[in-house]
XYZ file of C-alpha atoms in Angstrom:
630
model
C -20.097 -16.021 -23.655
C -19.565 -12.769 -22.215
C -16.552 -12.467 -19.770
C -18.315 -11.455 -16.378
C -15.867 -8.541 -15.371
C -13.952 -8.200 -12.428
C -15.638 -5.350 -10.170
C -14.543 -1.899 -10.793
C -14.225 -2.337 -14.451
C -11.500 -0.940 -16.861
C -8.203 -0.135 -16.284
C -7.633 2.622 -13.698
C -11.585 1.682 -12.107
C -12.959 4.370 -9.536
C -14.075 4.816 -5.941
C -18.436 4.045 -6.811
C -20.062 5.526 -3.250
C -20.763 8.878 -1.807
C -18.382 11.331 0.003
C -14.366 11.802 -0.539
C -13.229 8.561 -1.426
C -11.593 6.952 1.636
C -13.910 8.139 4.436
C -16.102 4.162 4.465
C -13.337 1.752 3.415
C -11.507 4.678 6.489
C -14.123 3.842 9.105
C -14.902 0.649 8.142
C -11.098 -0.441 8.542
C -11.443 1.233 12.521
C -14.173 -0.874 13.113
C -12.128 -3.678 12.068
C -9.402 -3.254 13.402
C -11.313 -2.682 16.426
C -13.184 -6.224 16.631
C -9.595 -7.741 15.766
C -8.548 -6.259 18.980
C -12.223 -6.814 20.746
C -10.570 -9.429 23.874
C -7.557 -6.777 24.437
C -10.295 -4.038 24.227
C -12.527 -5.121 26.674
C -9.533 -5.713 28.825
C -7.776 -2.573 27.924
C -11.533 -0.771 28.496
C -12.237 -3.059 31.887
C -8.771 -1.890 33.471
C -8.838 1.640 32.586
C -12.791 1.568 34.066
C -10.934 -0.255 36.882
C -8.569 2.393 37.960
C -11.449 5.066 37.263
C -13.890 3.023 40.000
C -10.124 3.329 42.035
C -9.692 7.024 41.062
C -12.900 7.852 41.836
C -13.355 5.556 45.208
C -10.280 7.243 47.204
C -10.873 11.209 47.565
C -14.263 9.834 49.558
C -11.743 7.452 50.839
C -9.305 10.225 52.025
C -12.506 12.333 53.331
C -13.379 9.783 55.796
C -10.511 9.409 57.193
C -9.705 13.451 57.569
C -13.202 13.190 59.159
C -11.582 10.145 61.426
C -8.565 12.010 62.143
C -10.267 15.037 63.867
C -12.827 13.093 65.021
C -10.913 9.733 66.792
C -7.671 9.564 65.425
C -7.408 5.724 67.113
C -10.496 5.062 64.287
C -8.282 6.130 61.816
C -6.350 3.535 60.666
C -8.881 1.620 58.803
C -9.562 4.392 56.461
C -5.518 5.384 56.449
C -5.230 1.736 54.944
C -8.470 1.864 53.023
C -6.653 4.282 51.109
C -3.572 2.622 50.469
C -4.529 -0.345 49.040
C -5.978 2.242 47.011
C -3.317 3.739 46.209
C -1.758 -0.282 45.384
C -4.223 -0.800 43.596
C -4.101 2.164 40.741
C -0.224 1.770 40.801
C -1.527 -2.001 39.781
C -4.127 -1.154 37.271
C -2.370 2.018 35.542
C 1.183 -0.930 34.703
C -1.450 -3.488 33.799
C -2.921 -0.948 30.805
C 0.318 0.469 29.803
C 1.350 -2.891 28.911
C -1.962 -4.302 27.671
C -2.299 -0.536 25.431
C 1.311 -1.223 23.776
C 0.540 -5.007 22.647
C -2.789 -3.865 21.631
C -1.256 -0.705 19.955
C 0.745 -3.113 18.066
C -1.230 -5.965 17.401
C -3.566 -3.767 15.223
C -0.924 -1.968 13.744
C 0.511 -5.504 12.311
C -3.325 -6.548 11.236
C -3.374 -3.463 9.787
C -0.613 -3.760 7.822
C -1.101 -7.634 6.951
C -4.085 -6.328 5.278
C -3.113 -3.094 3.688
C 0.146 -5.555 1.950
C -2.430 -8.185 1.005
C -5.082 -5.878 -0.820
C -2.242 -3.564 -1.990
C -0.526 -7.459 -3.664
C -4.351 -8.114 -4.814
C -4.731 -4.939 -6.795
C -1.133 -5.505 -8.843
C 0.477 -3.015 -10.372
C -2.899 -0.454 -10.392
C -2.070 0.107 -7.199
C 1.264 2.082 -7.662
C -0.082 3.774 -11.154
C -2.496 5.702 -8.576
C -0.231 6.100 -5.861
C 3.273 5.919 -6.798
C 5.587 3.562 -3.941
C 6.905 6.321 -1.511
C 3.249 7.407 -1.206
C 2.023 3.619 -0.714
C 5.058 2.985 1.928
C 4.018 5.721 4.105
C 0.363 4.853 4.453
C 1.486 0.746 4.710
C 3.765 2.152 7.584
C 3.159 5.215 8.675
C 0.095 5.768 8.489
C -0.843 2.249 9.996
C 0.465 2.511 12.913
C -1.765 5.451 14.038
C -4.872 3.911 12.955
C -3.104 0.777 14.868
C -3.677 3.013 18.558
C -8.012 3.949 17.692
C -8.799 0.651 19.153
C -6.656 1.098 22.719
C -7.697 4.819 22.053
C -11.128 4.306 21.786
C -11.217 1.779 24.660
C -9.248 4.283 27.322
C -11.329 6.953 25.462
C -14.524 5.704 27.879
C -12.664 5.773 30.776
C -11.785 9.181 30.419
C -15.489 10.153 29.844
C -16.194 7.865 32.646
C -13.718 9.221 35.054
C -15.495 13.137 35.207
C -19.261 11.339 34.773
C -18.435 9.986 38.318
C -17.282 13.693 39.520
C -20.716 15.049 38.829
C -22.044 12.079 40.441
C -20.309 11.589 43.614
C -20.251 15.771 43.881
C -24.369 15.440 43.414
C -24.257 12.351 45.707
C -21.785 14.955 48.440
C -24.872 17.325 48.030
C -26.174 18.090 44.823
C -25.523 22.027 44.860
C -22.734 21.335 44.004
C -23.058 18.867 41.135
C -25.493 22.043 39.790
C -22.567 24.503 40.389
C -19.937 23.172 38.446
C -22.334 21.300 35.296
C -22.829 25.336 34.313
C -20.295 24.990 32.999
C -19.915 21.966 31.113
C -21.342 23.926 27.802
C -18.612 25.943 27.737
C -16.007 23.119 28.047
C -18.579 20.427 25.030
C -18.282 23.347 23.106
C -14.077 23.624 23.851
C -13.729 19.332 23.206
C -15.625 20.166 19.329
C -14.060 23.166 18.415
C -10.625 20.557 19.953
C -11.706 17.855 17.637
C -12.825 20.186 14.681
C -9.979 22.227 13.567
C -7.194 18.866 14.938
C -8.784 17.080 12.445
C -8.327 19.398 9.406
C -4.511 19.813 10.661
C -4.052 15.789 11.158
C -4.941 15.385 7.475
C -3.119 17.996 5.512
C 0.018 16.476 7.928
C -0.455 13.581 6.604
C -0.944 14.450 2.926
C 2.362 16.846 2.527
C 4.143 13.848 4.679
C 3.167 11.533 1.407
C 4.177 13.862 -1.544
C 7.401 13.771 0.876
C 8.066 10.114 1.126
C 6.615 9.488 -2.510
C 9.526 12.148 -4.388
C 12.148 10.555 -1.820
C 11.268 6.862 -3.337
C 11.212 8.278 -6.999
C 15.397 10.193 -6.514
C 16.269 6.579 -4.668
C 15.055 4.685 -7.694
C 16.443 7.050 -10.180
C 19.738 7.578 -8.094
C 22.430 6.581 -10.572
C 20.538 9.295 -12.896
C 20.747 11.904 -10.280
C 24.694 10.946 -9.913
C 25.230 11.354 -13.950
C 23.072 14.869 -13.812
C 24.460 16.452 -11.272
C 21.492 17.385 -10.145
C 21.488 16.181 -6.591
C 21.596 19.815 -5.044
C 17.389 19.738 -7.340
C 16.206 16.880 -6.056
C 16.466 17.253 -2.197
C 14.880 21.232 -3.001
C 11.817 18.961 -4.797
C 12.219 16.183 -2.223
C 11.865 19.285 0.387
C 9.151 21.039 -1.464
C 6.163 19.877 0.860
C 8.319 20.950 3.600
C 7.362 24.419 4.254
C 3.805 23.147 4.522
C 4.183 19.756 6.377
C 6.113 22.640 8.680
C 3.270 25.045 8.880
C 0.362 23.003 9.661
C 2.389 20.977 12.013
C 2.579 24.569 13.821
C -1.033 24.604 13.313
C -1.360 21.135 14.890
C 0.123 22.449 17.959
C -1.342 26.153 17.892
C -4.967 24.091 18.222
C -3.453 22.250 21.443
C -2.171 25.132 23.427
C -5.655 27.111 22.725
C -7.731 23.943 23.519
C -4.770 23.683 26.608
C -4.597 27.661 27.506
C -8.954 27.788 27.073
C -9.111 24.547 29.528
C -6.581 25.334 31.759
C -8.689 29.102 31.550
C -12.151 27.347 32.762
C -11.458 24.152 34.753
C -9.557 26.885 37.959
C -12.797 28.371 37.572
C -15.019 25.529 37.755
C -12.793 24.316 40.342
C -13.067 27.606 42.572
C -17.199 27.674 42.070
C -16.905 24.520 43.297
C -14.513 24.815 46.177
C -16.649 28.427 46.836
C -20.049 26.337 47.014
C -18.847 24.110 49.360
C -16.565 26.085 51.584
C -19.944 28.022 52.103
C -22.475 24.261 52.388
C -19.093 24.390 55.546
C -19.440 27.088 57.599
C -23.579 26.144 57.604
C -22.006 23.172 59.154
C -23.896 21.026 55.860
C -20.738 19.520 55.275
C -17.633 18.732 56.937
C -13.744 19.451 56.484
C -12.929 15.374 54.747
C -16.980 15.709 52.506
C -14.915 19.407 52.154
C -11.193 17.093 50.904
C -13.495 14.616 48.386
C -15.050 17.491 47.259
C -12.065 19.395 45.856
C -10.773 16.066 44.391
C -14.076 15.532 42.873
C -14.014 19.200 40.714
C -9.990 18.295 39.334
C -11.421 14.930 38.785
C -14.945 16.478 36.996
C -12.742 18.330 35.052
C -10.155 16.673 33.668
C -10.254 17.945 30.100
C -6.024 17.538 29.175
C -7.025 14.150 29.605
C -9.973 14.271 26.952
C -7.679 16.395 24.340
C -5.644 14.076 24.941
C -7.462 11.639 23.756
C -9.281 13.070 21.460
C -5.639 14.224 19.727
C -4.981 10.420 18.951
C -7.777 9.314 18.312
C -8.437 12.450 15.286
C -5.160 10.936 14.138
C -6.108 7.755 14.359
C -9.208 8.507 11.615
C -6.840 11.008 9.463
C -4.964 7.939 9.256
C -7.411 5.209 8.054
C -9.257 7.353 6.318
C -5.890 7.651 4.245
C -4.867 3.957 4.423
C -9.684 3.390 3.333
C -7.958 5.753 -0.262
C -5.460 2.499 -1.062
C -8.833 -0.104 -0.358
C -11.162 1.285 -2.560
C -8.490 0.074 -5.367
C -10.398 -2.735 -6.676
C -8.399 -6.016 -5.822
C -8.688 -8.113 -9.299
C -12.100 -10.525 -9.037
C -11.152 -14.320 -10.000
C -12.918 -16.831 -11.871
C -13.084 -20.862 -11.192
C -12.881 -22.244 -14.849
C -9.969 -24.370 -15.554
C -7.791 -24.133 -19.081
C -9.170 -26.981 -21.531
C -6.381 -28.842 -23.216
C -4.959 -26.404 -25.838
C -1.633 -25.078 -26.371
C -2.525 -21.084 -26.390
C -3.911 -19.569 -28.264
C -4.504 -16.021 -27.017
C -7.159 -13.630 -28.577
C -8.330 -10.283 -28.582
C -11.268 -8.952 -29.589
C -12.536 -5.643 -29.844
C -9.740 -4.768 -26.875
C -10.223 -1.188 -25.812
C -8.084 0.531 -23.025
C -7.847 3.408 -21.758
C -5.120 5.229 -19.051
C -6.281 6.940 -15.841
C -6.342 10.777 -17.751
C -8.955 8.824 -20.232
C -6.357 9.229 -23.234
C -7.227 5.588 -25.086
C -4.160 3.383 -25.091
C -5.669 0.649 -27.676
C -8.642 1.349 -29.537
C -10.542 -1.697 -30.554
C -7.923 -4.446 -31.439
C -8.317 -7.967 -32.323
C -5.059 -10.241 -32.936
C -5.233 -13.551 -32.721
C -2.344 -15.811 -31.645
C -2.372 -18.563 -32.306
C -1.220 -21.935 -30.392
C 2.564 -22.522 -30.581
C 3.223 -19.553 -32.688
C 5.736 -16.905 -31.933
C 3.946 -13.338 -32.334
C 5.886 -10.260 -32.002
C 4.222 -7.002 -31.990
C 6.499 -3.745 -32.899
C 5.623 -0.337 -32.827
C 6.150 3.484 -32.227
C 7.047 4.409 -28.135
C 3.363 5.122 -26.905
C 1.642 1.960 -29.304
C 1.032 0.318 -26.927
C 3.304 -2.645 -27.294
C 3.558 -3.011 -23.134
C -0.289 -1.838 -22.143
C -1.400 -5.041 -24.943
C 1.503 -7.578 -23.440
C -0.299 -6.436 -19.715
C -3.644 -6.724 -20.953
C -2.530 -10.596 -22.095
C -1.421 -11.560 -19.083
C -4.095 -9.859 -17.207
C -1.804 -7.714 -15.372
C -4.270 -5.297 -16.114
C -7.981 -5.333 -17.527
C -9.437 -3.667 -20.715
C -11.884 -1.030 -20.644
C -14.324 -2.774 -23.574
C -13.975 -6.025 -25.437
C -12.201 -9.103 -24.111
C -9.253 -11.108 -23.520
C -9.233 -15.420 -23.977
C -6.459 -18.165 -23.381
C -8.097 -21.076 -25.480
C -11.134 -19.971 -26.031
C -11.781 -19.351 -22.073
C -11.769 -15.097 -21.293
C -9.647 -14.581 -18.607
C -11.454 -13.200 -15.782
C -13.747 -16.704 -15.508
C -10.132 -18.277 -14.858
C -9.456 -19.806 -11.251
C -6.328 -17.498 -9.708
C -3.827 -20.385 -10.136
C -5.014 -21.743 -13.034
C -4.465 -17.822 -14.771
C -1.064 -17.603 -13.258
C -0.018 -21.293 -13.877
C -0.830 -21.349 -17.671
C 1.173 -17.542 -17.847
C 4.727 -17.412 -18.121
C 6.132 -13.453 -18.063
C 9.582 -11.414 -18.646
C 10.266 -8.212 -18.666
C 12.840 -5.717 -19.155
C 14.275 -5.126 -15.816
C 13.067 -8.023 -13.754
C 12.724 -7.486 -10.427
C 15.991 -10.038 -9.183
C 13.266 -11.375 -6.041
C 14.310 -14.255 -3.617
C 16.830 -15.050 -1.613
C 19.380 -16.991 -3.456
C 19.315 -16.284 -7.267
C 17.433 -20.202 -7.453
C 15.687 -18.901 -5.554
C 15.069 -16.225 -8.457
C 14.433 -17.950 -11.779
C 12.229 -19.887 -9.068
C 10.475 -17.454 -7.518
C 6.653 -18.410 -8.237
C 4.495 -21.000 -6.921
C 4.564 -23.337 -7.078
C 8.352 -23.116 -7.568
C 9.483 -25.382 -9.920
C 11.903 -28.098 -9.123
C 15.863 -28.133 -9.161
C 16.295 -29.598 -12.105
C 14.046 -27.689 -14.303
C 15.329 -24.164 -12.870
C 18.878 -25.338 -14.472
C 17.631 -26.368 -17.594
C 15.526 -22.776 -18.164
C 19.224 -21.110 -16.658
C 20.502 -22.898 -19.711
C 18.578 -22.029 -22.208
C 18.428 -18.391 -20.980
C 22.171 -18.767 -21.860
C 22.229 -17.356 -17.950
C 23.580 -21.046 -16.137
C 27.071 -20.309 -17.247
C 27.318 -16.808 -14.628
C 25.336 -18.132 -12.938
C 28.083 -20.725 -11.633
C 31.132 -18.928 -11.716
C 29.258 -16.506 -8.482
C 30.989 -17.017 -5.107
C 28.306 -20.454 -4.235
C 26.550 -20.543 -8.025
C 22.449 -21.436 -7.583
C 22.693 -20.774 -3.980
C 23.828 -17.446 -3.893
C 22.012 -14.658 -2.352
C 21.278 -11.812 -4.530
C 22.783 -9.176 -3.209
C 25.441 -10.735 -3.140
C 25.713 -10.695 -6.739
C 25.988 -7.803 -8.366
C 24.623 -8.307 -12.126
C 24.964 -6.404 -15.606
C 21.806 -5.022 -17.189
C 21.644 -8.419 -19.575
C 22.270 -11.136 -16.648
C 19.297 -9.850 -15.460
C 17.315 -10.078 -17.965
C 18.753 -13.705 -17.742
C 17.276 -14.489 -14.625
C 14.649 -12.808 -16.006
C 14.079 -15.004 -18.987
C 15.648 -18.606 -17.171
C 12.522 -17.254 -15.024
C 9.902 -17.574 -17.507
C 11.173 -20.895 -19.061
C 10.799 -22.158 -15.639
C 7.049 -21.298 -15.604
C 6.051 -22.931 -18.592
C 2.879 -23.091 -19.494
C 0.450 -22.123 -22.490
C 1.109 -18.779 -22.923
C 5.100 -17.158 -22.803
C 5.028 -13.490 -22.507
C 8.005 -10.799 -22.931
C 7.825 -7.644 -22.556
C 11.085 -6.092 -24.364
C 12.437 -9.416 -22.091
C 15.740 -8.818 -24.723
C 16.641 -5.682 -24.732
C 20.013 -5.762 -22.805
C 21.474 -8.622 -24.001
C 24.495 -8.973 -26.374
C 23.914 -10.530 -30.159
C 25.288 -13.622 -29.513
C 23.627 -14.221 -26.351
C 20.002 -12.553 -27.766
C 20.475 -14.926 -31.006
C 20.816 -17.985 -28.712
C 18.176 -17.244 -26.466
C 15.880 -16.425 -29.783
C 16.613 -19.598 -30.979
C 15.460 -21.706 -28.131
C 12.172 -19.357 -27.839
C 11.421 -19.531 -31.400
C 12.356 -23.286 -32.640
C 13.214 -25.116 -29.756
C 9.932 -24.067 -27.256
C 7.010 -26.053 -28.341
C 3.205 -26.305 -27.134
C 2.826 -22.830 -25.811
C 1.791 -19.701 -27.987
C 4.999 -16.580 -27.754
C 3.961 -12.744 -27.572
C 7.524 -11.219 -27.492
C 7.322 -7.281 -27.729
C 10.418 -6.340 -30.169
C 12.484 -3.147 -30.678
C 14.815 -4.874 -32.960
C 14.411 -6.261 -36.298
C 16.679 -9.367 -35.871
C 13.592 -10.597 -33.188
C 10.641 -9.649 -35.258
C 12.439 -11.561 -38.128
C 12.239 -14.812 -36.353
C 8.865 -14.857 -34.712
C 6.941 -16.554 -37.258
C 4.607 -13.329 -37.890
C 4.498 -9.337 -36.634
C 1.869 -7.614 -35.238
C 2.529 -3.283 -36.132
C 1.076 -1.213 -33.347
C 0.272 2.265 -34.502
C -2.106 4.519 -33.247
C -3.388 2.770 -30.286
C -5.020 -0.164 -33.453
C -3.546 -3.099 -35.155
C -1.884 -1.944 -38.761
C -0.973 -4.641 -39.936
C -0.503 -8.694 -39.455
C 2.432 -9.968 -41.996
C 5.685 -11.713 -41.371
C 8.888 -9.970 -40.909
C 9.796 -10.117 -44.410
C 7.001 -9.268 -45.776
C 5.757 -5.407 -43.902
C 9.776 -4.818 -44.407
C 9.012 -3.815 -47.668
C 7.319 -1.094 -46.687
C 8.891 2.317 -45.758
C 6.433 2.997 -42.148
C 6.985 -0.580 -41.189
C 11.085 0.075 -40.978
C 11.422 3.453 -40.215
C 9.634 1.594 -36.741
C 12.967 -0.130 -36.439
C 14.946 4.104 -37.750
C 16.446 2.203 -39.977
C 15.724 2.885 -44.511
C 18.203 -0.442 -44.814
C 16.774 -2.655 -45.843
C 16.900 -6.056 -43.893
C 17.414 -9.756 -45.918
C 14.479 -11.687 -44.046
C 14.599 -15.523 -41.445
C 17.120 -15.532 -39.964
C 19.885 -14.393 -41.485
C 18.346 -10.486 -40.428
C 20.617 -11.430 -36.888
C 23.901 -10.237 -38.781
C 22.608 -7.315 -41.042
C 23.582 -5.682 -38.553
C 20.274 -4.375 -37.407
C 20.649 -5.603 -34.217
C 20.590 -2.708 -32.246
C 18.210 -1.146 -33.678
C 15.642 0.588 -30.660
C 12.432 1.472 -31.063
C 12.090 5.800 -30.828
C 13.060 6.277 -27.423
C 12.243 3.382 -25.668
C 16.319 1.801 -26.187
C 18.128 -0.962 -23.767
C 20.104 0.322 -21.011
C 23.223 -2.044 -20.555
C 24.380 -0.272 -17.699
C 25.199 -2.634 -14.966
C 22.315 -3.334 -12.774
C 22.896 -4.420 -8.792
C 20.816 -7.847 -7.545
C 17.291 -7.220 -6.420
C 16.913 -3.802 -8.639
C 13.915 -4.266 -11.353
C 10.594 -2.634 -12.371
C 8.993 -1.065 -9.789
C 5.685 -2.293 -11.809
C 5.158 -5.645 -12.159
C 4.045 -5.379 -15.039
C 6.792 -4.069 -16.373
C 5.279 -0.859 -18.168
C 7.616 1.942 -18.632
C 6.391 5.905 -17.744
C 4.093 5.039 -14.719
C 2.130 2.919 -16.895
C 1.413 4.030 -19.740
C 3.333 1.913 -22.565
C-alpha cells in the first residue's frame, strides 16, 4: 500500500502555480483579513462616507448662509445653525472613525499573526530552514502589522474617492461648465496617482526585504552571542548585521522622494485646477449666472475635488500593506504538513524505512535509497561521519520531515496516514540541545499534549538522572525555567526526561547523550536499553560506548546504510573504528563503557558541555544542525 503524500511532496517543497512566490497567497490573505473584519470595515466605510457626505454638504450650506446674510440677515440664522451642526457632526464622525480605524487595524493584525503563527508551526522545521528565525519574526511582527492596516485603509479609500467625485457632481449642479473645466485636468491627476502607486510599490518591497535581512542576521548573532564573545568578533558581526543598512537607507530615501515628487506634482496641478474653476466661477458671477454664495461653494468644491493628497496617503498605505502581505504570502507558500486519519494497530513500535531518499534545498541527496528496520522493543544505534545523514534519518523516523521518495512505517502504517495526535503520542524525541519550553521545570518535562501526570514526570526525571539536581533548585519542580541556570548536561537530561515521560511506541534520541558525563550516560543508557520495554528505540550515537550497548548498529556512509550488525562485529573493521576517531580495540558489550572511549565523537560533531541557560535550545525543533543539514 502506497502512503499518501502530503501536499508539496519532498522534504523542501517549492511553491506551485504561476506568478511570483507569495503573490496569490498575499492577495488571498488581504481578502481574508478584510472578510474577518467585515462588520468593522462596513461600519468604518459608513462613517467615512457619512463624514464625506457631511463635508460635501457644508460648502453648499455655507454658500446659502452667505447669500442669506447678503440678502436678508434675519433669515440667515437657520443656515448658520445648519453649518454649525454639520461641523459638529464632522468632528464626531472623525473621532469615531479614528477609534474604529485603530481597533480594526489591531484586530486584523492579531488575526494575521495568529493565522501565520499557526501556519509556521504547522509547517514545522521546514519553515525555519527556508526563512530563518529572524526573518520569520520580522514578517510575523512587522509585516503583519503593516498588512493589518489594509482593511481600514481600503474602507477609507472609498471615502477618499467619494469626496472628489461628489465635489465634481456638486460643481455640475452649480453649473456644468465648472465641472467640465475641472474634468479637463483629471487625466493628469490620474496619471500622477498611477505613477506614484507603481514607483512606491517597488521601493516598499526592496525596503522590506532589506529589513528582513537585517532581522535575520541579528537573530543569528543573538543565538551565537557566546561564540562571538569568545572569538572577539563583535565589531565584525555588527558590520555583517548592518551590511544591508545602506540599501535600507537608499530605498527609504527613494520612498520619500517618490512621495515628495507626487506631493509636489499634486501641489503644482491642484492649484491650477482650482484657479481654473474659480476663474470660470468669477466670470459666471460677473454675468450674474452665479451668486456670491455659489462662488464660495464652488471654491470649496474645487479644493475637495483636487484632494490628491488624501488619495496619495491612502494609496501609499495600501501599497505598503500589499507589499507586506506579499511577504506573508511567501510564508504561506510553504505547505503545512498533512496528516491522515488512521490509528495504530497493536504493536511494540517497529520502525521501517523503505527505499527512503531525501534531498536538501540545494538538491543534494543526503539519504539515498535507505532500507532499515528497527524491530519493536529493540534499540538501533545509528552511527556515521559528519554529513552521513544521521539527524535527517532521525527526523524522517518521527516525521519531522518527509522523504522525497520511499516511505516510513510504524507498526506497518505509513506515517503520513496516521492521525496527528496518534503520531505524536506514539513517538517521543530527545535532542542534543533541547528547547526548554514551559513555565516551570515540571512543565518543561511534561511539555506536550496531553501533559503526563506529575508522578510520571518525576519517574521520567529519575530515569534521566535529573531528579537530584531538580530537587536542589529553589522551588524544585515548580522552579521557573528562567530561574534555573543549567549546564549543557543538565539541560540534556531534562530533554531526556521529557522523552521518557511521553512514552509511546518509538523513542528517538538524536545525539541526546552527548553532553552527559560518563557515569550519568552509563545510568541513562542502562535504563534506556535494558529496562525500557514495549517500544522501539532509535539512537543517533557519536560515542562507541553508546553504540556498544545497542542491540544493533546501522552504519551510515555517504547517505547509504553500509552495514547493520552488532557493535562488536563491526568494530573489527578499521573503517568503522575510524568513524569514532579511534583505532584502538574496544571490548564489546557492557565493558565498552569502561574502555576509555566514552568521549570519542564523530568528526566535527563533538558535543558541547558549556552551560546552557534555561530556555536556550536548538533553533530547529528537529534538532538538526547546520541549517537543517545533518
